[in-house]
Coordinates of C-alpha atoms and ligand atoms in Angstrom, one line a residue:
M1 CA 225.2 122.5 166.2
I2 CA 222.2 120.5 164.7
E3 CA 222.2 120.3 160.9
I4 CA 218.9 119.3 159.3
Q5 CA 219.8 118.3 155.7
Q6 CA 217.3 117.7 152.6
L7 CA 214.4 116.3 154.9
T8 CA 211.3 114.9 153.0
K9 CA 208.4 113.4 154.6
S10 CA 205.3 112.2 152.6
Y11 CA 202.1 110.7 154.8
N12 CA 200.4 108.6 152.2
R13 CA 200.6 111.2 148.9
K14 CA 200.9 114.1 151.1
V15 CA 204.2 115.9 151.1
A16 CA 204.5 117.6 154.6
L17 CA 208.3 118.4 154.5
D18 CA 210.1 118.9 151.1
Q19 CA 214.1 119.1 150.9
V20 CA 213.9 121.1 154.2
S21 CA 217.3 122.0 155.4
I22 CA 217.9 124.2 158.6
T23 CA 220.8 124.9 160.7
I24 CA 220.6 125.4 164.4
P25 CA 223.6 126.9 166.2
T26 CA 224.8 125.6 169.2
G27 CA 223.5 127.8 172.5
K28 CA 220.8 129.4 170.1
I29 CA 217.2 129.8 170.3
V30 CA 215.9 129.2 166.7
G31 CA 212.1 129.8 165.8
L32 CA 210.1 127.2 163.8
L33 CA 207.3 129.4 162.3
G34 CA 204.7 128.8 159.8
P35 CA 200.9 128.3 159.3
N36 CA 198.7 125.5 160.2
G37 CA 199.7 122.2 158.6
A38 CA 203.2 123.8 157.2
G39 CA 205.1 120.6 158.6
K40 CA 206.5 122.1 161.8
T41 CA 205.0 119.0 163.9
T42 CA 206.5 116.7 161.6
L43 CA 209.9 118.2 161.4
I44 CA 210.1 118.2 165.2
R45 CA 208.4 114.3 165.3
I46 CA 211.7 113.4 163.3
I47 CA 213.9 114.9 165.2
N48 CA 212.6 113.4 168.3
Q49 CA 213.0 110.0 166.3
I50 CA 209.0 109.2 166.5
I51 CA 208.5 109.0 163.0
T52 CA 211.4 108.6 160.2
P53 CA 211.8 110.6 157.1
D54 CA 211.6 109.5 153.5
S55 CA 215.0 110.8 152.6
G56 CA 217.5 113.4 154.2
H57 CA 219.4 113.2 157.5
I58 CA 220.0 115.1 160.7
R59 CA 223.6 115.5 162.2
F60 CA 223.4 115.7 166.3
F61 CA 226.6 117.7 167.3
G62 CA 228.7 116.4 164.3
D63 CA 226.8 112.8 164.6
L64 CA 224.4 111.3 162.6
L65 CA 221.2 111.4 164.8
K66 CA 220.6 108.0 166.6
P67 CA 218.4 106.5 169.3
K68 CA 221.5 107.4 172.1
H69 CA 221.0 110.9 171.3
L70 CA 217.3 111.0 172.8
N71 CA 219.1 111.1 176.4
E72 CA 220.2 114.7 175.5
V73 CA 217.0 115.7 173.8
G74 CA 214.4 117.5 175.9
Y75 CA 210.8 118.0 174.2
L76 CA 207.5 119.7 175.3
P77 CA 205.3 118.5 173.0
E78 CA 202.0 120.8 172.3
E79 CA 199.8 118.4 173.1
R80 CA 200.5 118.2 177.2
G81 CA 200.1 114.7 178.6
L82 CA 201.1 113.9 182.3
Y83 CA 199.8 110.9 184.4
R84 CA 197.1 112.4 186.6
T85 CA 197.3 110.0 189.7
M86 CA 200.9 110.2 190.1
T87 CA 202.7 113.0 192.4
V88 CA 205.2 115.6 191.0
E89 CA 207.7 113.6 192.6
A90 CA 207.1 110.1 191.4
H91 CA 206.3 111.4 187.9
A92 CA 209.8 113.1 187.7
L93 CA 211.2 110.1 188.8
F94 CA 209.7 108.3 186.0
L95 CA 210.6 110.5 183.7
G96 CA 214.4 111.5 184.7
Q97 CA 215.2 107.8 184.5
L98 CA 213.8 107.3 181.4
K99 CA 216.4 110.0 180.3
G100 CA 219.1 108.2 182.1
M101 CA 219.2 109.7 185.3
N102 CA 219.5 108.4 188.7
K103 CA 217.0 109.0 191.6
Q104 CA 219.7 111.0 193.4
E105 CA 220.2 112.9 190.3
V106 CA 216.4 113.5 189.9
R107 CA 215.7 114.6 193.1
V108 CA 218.5 117.3 193.4
Q109 CA 217.5 118.7 189.8
L110 CA 213.9 118.8 190.7
D111 CA 214.4 120.7 194.4
Y112 CA 216.4 123.2 192.1
W113 CA 213.8 124.0 189.6
M114 CA 211.3 123.5 192.0
N115 CA 212.6 126.3 194.3
K116 CA 213.7 128.4 191.5
F117 CA 210.1 128.9 190.3
D118 CA 209.1 128.9 194.2
I119 CA 206.6 125.6 194.0
L120 CA 208.4 123.3 196.5
S121 CA 205.6 122.7 198.3
W122 CA 203.7 121.0 195.1
K123 CA 206.3 118.1 195.0
T124 CA 204.1 115.7 197.0
K125 CA 200.6 117.0 194.9
R126 CA 199.2 114.6 192.4
I127 CA 199.3 115.8 188.9
E128 CA 195.5 116.1 189.1
E129 CA 195.4 118.4 191.9
L130 CA 197.4 120.9 189.8
S131 CA 195.7 123.8 187.7
K132 CA 196.2 123.6 183.8
G133 CA 199.0 126.1 184.1
M134 CA 200.4 125.0 187.2
A135 CA 200.6 121.2 185.5
Q136 CA 202.3 123.3 182.1
K137 CA 204.7 124.4 184.6
V138 CA 205.9 121.1 186.0
Q139 CA 205.9 119.7 182.7
F140 CA 208.3 122.3 181.6
I141 CA 210.6 121.3 184.5
F142 CA 210.5 117.6 183.6
T143 CA 211.5 118.7 179.9
V144 CA 214.5 120.2 181.4
L145 CA 215.5 118.0 184.4
H146 CA 217.7 115.9 182.6
E147 CA 219.9 119.2 181.3
P148 CA 219.2 118.4 177.5
K149 CA 221.5 119.7 175.1
L150 CA 218.9 120.2 172.9
L151 CA 215.5 121.8 174.1
I152 CA 212.5 121.6 171.8
L153 CA 209.5 123.3 172.9
D154 CA 206.1 123.4 171.1
E155 CA 204.1 126.5 172.1
P156 CA 205.8 126.3 175.4
L157 CA 204.2 129.9 176.4
S158 CA 200.6 128.9 175.4
G159 CA 198.1 128.7 178.7
F160 CA 200.3 130.8 180.9
D161 CA 199.4 134.2 182.7
P162 CA 201.6 136.9 181.9
I163 CA 203.8 136.8 185.1
N164 CA 204.5 133.2 183.9
V165 CA 205.3 134.0 180.5
E166 CA 207.8 136.2 181.7
I167 CA 209.3 133.8 184.1
I168 CA 209.8 131.3 181.4
K169 CA 211.1 133.6 178.9
K170 CA 213.8 134.4 181.4
E171 CA 214.6 130.9 182.1
L172 CA 214.7 129.8 178.4
L173 CA 217.2 132.8 177.8
A174 CA 219.2 132.0 181.0
L175 CA 219.1 127.9 179.6
K176 CA 220.8 129.4 176.4
E177 CA 223.3 131.5 178.3
K178 CA 224.6 128.0 179.7
G179 CA 224.7 126.4 176.2
T180 CA 221.1 124.9 175.6
T181 CA 220.3 125.0 171.8
I182 CA 216.5 125.9 171.9
I183 CA 214.1 125.2 169.0
L184 CA 210.8 127.1 169.7
S185 CA 207.9 126.1 167.7
T186 CA 205.2 128.8 168.1
H187 CA 202.6 131.0 166.7
N188 CA 203.4 133.7 168.9
M189 CA 205.1 136.1 166.9
K190 CA 205.9 138.6 170.0
S191 CA 207.8 136.0 171.7
V192 CA 210.0 135.2 168.2
E193 CA 211.0 139.0 168.5
E194 CA 211.3 138.9 172.0
I195 CA 213.6 135.6 172.5
C196 CA 214.6 133.8 169.2
D197 CA 218.1 134.6 167.4
F198 CA 217.0 133.1 164.7
A199 CA 213.7 132.1 162.7
Y200 CA 212.8 129.7 160.0
L201 CA 209.6 130.2 158.5
I202 CA 208.0 127.1 156.7
A203 CA 204.8 126.9 154.4
E204 CA 203.6 123.7 152.7
G205 CA 206.4 121.8 153.8
K206 CA 209.3 123.8 152.4
V207 CA 211.4 127.1 154.0
V208 CA 210.2 130.1 152.6
A209 CA 212.2 132.3 155.1
S210 CA 215.1 132.2 157.3
G211 CA 217.6 134.6 158.9
T212 CA 217.7 136.7 162.4
V213 CA 214.8 138.1 163.5
A214 CA 216.5 141.8 162.5
E215 CA 217.2 140.3 158.9
L216 CA 213.6 139.0 158.3
Q217 CA 212.2 142.3 159.6
E218 CA 214.7 144.1 157.1
A219 CA 213.9 142.2 154.3
K220 CA 210.1 143.3 154.4
K221 CA 210.3 146.4 155.6
E222 CA 208.8 149.4 153.5
G223 CA 210.7 152.8 153.9
V224 CA 208.5 153.9 157.0
Y225 CA 209.9 156.6 159.3
A226 CA 208.5 157.7 162.6
I227 CA 209.0 161.5 163.2
K228 CA 208.5 162.9 166.4
F229 CA 208.3 166.7 166.6
S230 CA 206.8 169.9 167.9
G231 CA 205.2 172.7 165.7
N232 CA 203.0 173.4 162.9
M233 CA 201.2 169.9 161.3
I234 CA 200.4 172.0 158.2
A235 CA 204.0 173.1 157.8
F236 CA 205.3 169.6 158.5
V237 CA 203.1 168.4 155.5
N238 CA 204.0 171.2 153.4
A239 CA 207.9 170.3 154.1
L240 CA 207.3 167.1 153.0
W241 CA 206.1 167.7 149.1
T242 CA 205.4 164.8 146.8
N243 CA 208.5 162.6 148.0
Y244 CA 206.9 161.2 151.0
E245 CA 203.4 160.2 151.9
L246 CA 202.1 160.7 155.7
I247 CA 200.5 157.4 156.3
D248 CA 199.3 157.9 160.1
K249 CA 199.8 160.6 163.0
E250 CA 199.5 160.5 166.6
I251 CA 198.8 163.7 169.1
I252 CA 201.1 163.3 172.0
G253 CA 200.9 166.9 173.6
D254 CA 200.4 170.6 172.5
N255 CA 201.3 170.7 169.0
R256 CA 203.8 167.8 169.2
F257 CA 203.0 164.8 167.1
I258 CA 204.2 161.7 165.9
T259 CA 204.1 161.1 162.5
Y260 CA 204.5 157.9 160.2
V261 CA 206.0 158.8 156.7
K262 CA 206.6 156.6 154.0
M263 CA 209.3 157.1 151.2
R264 CA 208.2 157.5 147.9
G265 CA 210.6 156.6 144.9
E266 CA 214.1 157.7 145.3
A267 CA 213.7 160.0 148.3
G268 CA 215.9 159.2 151.3
F269 CA 216.1 159.7 154.9
E270 CA 218.4 162.3 155.1
E271 CA 216.7 164.4 152.3
L272 CA 213.6 163.8 154.7
L273 CA 215.1 165.3 157.5
T274 CA 216.8 168.1 155.4
A275 CA 213.3 168.9 154.1
L276 CA 211.9 168.9 157.9
I277 CA 214.7 171.3 159.4
G278 CA 213.8 174.6 160.2
Q279 CA 210.2 173.9 159.4
V280 CA 209.1 172.3 162.3
K281 CA 211.2 171.1 165.9
L282 CA 212.5 167.8 165.5
E283 CA 212.7 165.7 168.5
A284 CA 213.5 162.1 167.5
A285 CA 213.5 160.2 164.4
W286 CA 213.5 156.1 163.5
E287 CA 213.0 153.9 161.3
V288 CA 210.1 151.5 161.4
L289 CA 210.2 147.8 161.1
P290 CA 207.6 145.6 160.1
S291 CA 206.5 143.3 163.4
M292 CA 207.2 139.4 163.0
H293 CA 203.5 139.1 162.5
D294 CA 203.7 141.2 159.4
V295 CA 206.6 139.5 158.2
F296 CA 205.0 136.5 158.4
V297 CA 201.7 137.5 157.2
Q298 CA 203.0 138.9 154.1
T299 CA 205.9 136.4 153.3
I300 CA 202.7 133.7 153.3
Q301 CA 200.6 136.2 151.2
E302 CA 203.3 136.7 148.6
R303 CA 204.1 133.2 148.3
K304 CA 199.9 132.5 147.9
E305 CA 200.0 135.2 145.2
A306 CA 202.9 133.6 143.4
T307 CA 201.4 130.2 143.4
N308 CA 198.4 131.4 142.2
A309 CA 199.9 133.5 139.6
Ligands
LIG401 P1 200.3 123.3 162.9 O1 200.4 124.5 163.2 O2 198.4 123.5 162.7 O3 200.4 122.4 164.4 P2 202.0 122.0 161.4 O4 203.0 122.7 161.0 O5 202.7 121.5 162.8 O6 200.7 122.4 161.9 P3 202.1 119.0 160.7 O7 201.4 118.5 161.8 O8 203.6 118.7 160.7 O9 202.1 120.4 160.4 O10 201.5 118.5 159.2 C1 201.9 118.8 158.2 C2 201.3 118.1 157.1 O11 200.8 116.4 157.1 C3 199.7 118.4 157.0 O12 198.8 118.6 156.0 C4 199.0 117.6 157.7 O13 197.1 117.2 157.3 C5 200.0 116.1 157.2 N1 200.0 115.1 158.1 C6 200.6 115.4 159.7 N2 200.4 114.2 160.2 C7 199.7 113.2 159.4 C8 199.3 111.8 159.4 N3 199.6 111.2 160.8 N4 198.7 111.0 158.7 C9 198.6 111.9 157.3 N5 198.7 113.4 157.5 C10 199.5 113.9 158.3

């Protein structure tokens, strides 16, 4: 695993990272989330050894992180930059060799990936001949060409059309299955829900929440249940009495509804069902968890309120 321990970094007097500790288990996808200016890029740059921390250290699969480990890291920065006049193949050879591959290895890997994405014919094209999305796909391939143990991706899905977003997500999950450890820095909360095993939420240089996506959602849930039923809405509302609050409803057919009910006080889910049985015909009921978007917004808001108090 990658262990980031007590990392601190300031620019002049501005603290960008403050005692940040993060554990990234081998073969998992870890989301790095946080508002603009939270310190995510600073952390990523330290892992990539572009900048050094003021204090703290990183263990890379047991060893203290050193320059030699860079050959085992693949980094897709948010600011994409490729040499425009190079062909795709020449560019791959250039970057692959920087990562310690020989030409033959680069060619084999490049063919494998370009074949997989069905873009083999782009190999001889110059970068400037590619659309923005095409260039991004190519840069993604360049990032994984040397089969890095650790893959760091900064907003890898932005700029892709929905079909390509699905393709990249599928490939990330396939890389994870093969044992690649992935750090995904993103503002796209839907992708966090879909592919991250764990997430760390950073704000003002500090870790403010962490856990599996389910744990983070569980921590911010508000006792809301969805109830799907057929029958009379008035009978439903009367059955709720004062223990539950009806917060929303959708009509899904003739006398068929999905309602959203919030618990009040000590009332529990079982009591809710007991109150409803016999009053309406229940079809389904499930707990409504907050989205990662809501988890993010709520956590940051609570932190702001606590700091201002
Ligand atoms: P975003 O989501 O906007 O990309 P981020 O989480 O990646 O933000 P960082 O780029 O790590 O945030 O910035 C963290 C803090 O450090 C910010 O307050 C930023 O102004 C400051 N900072 C970053 N780079 C420098 C620099 N080279 N010189 C001075 N301050 C910097």
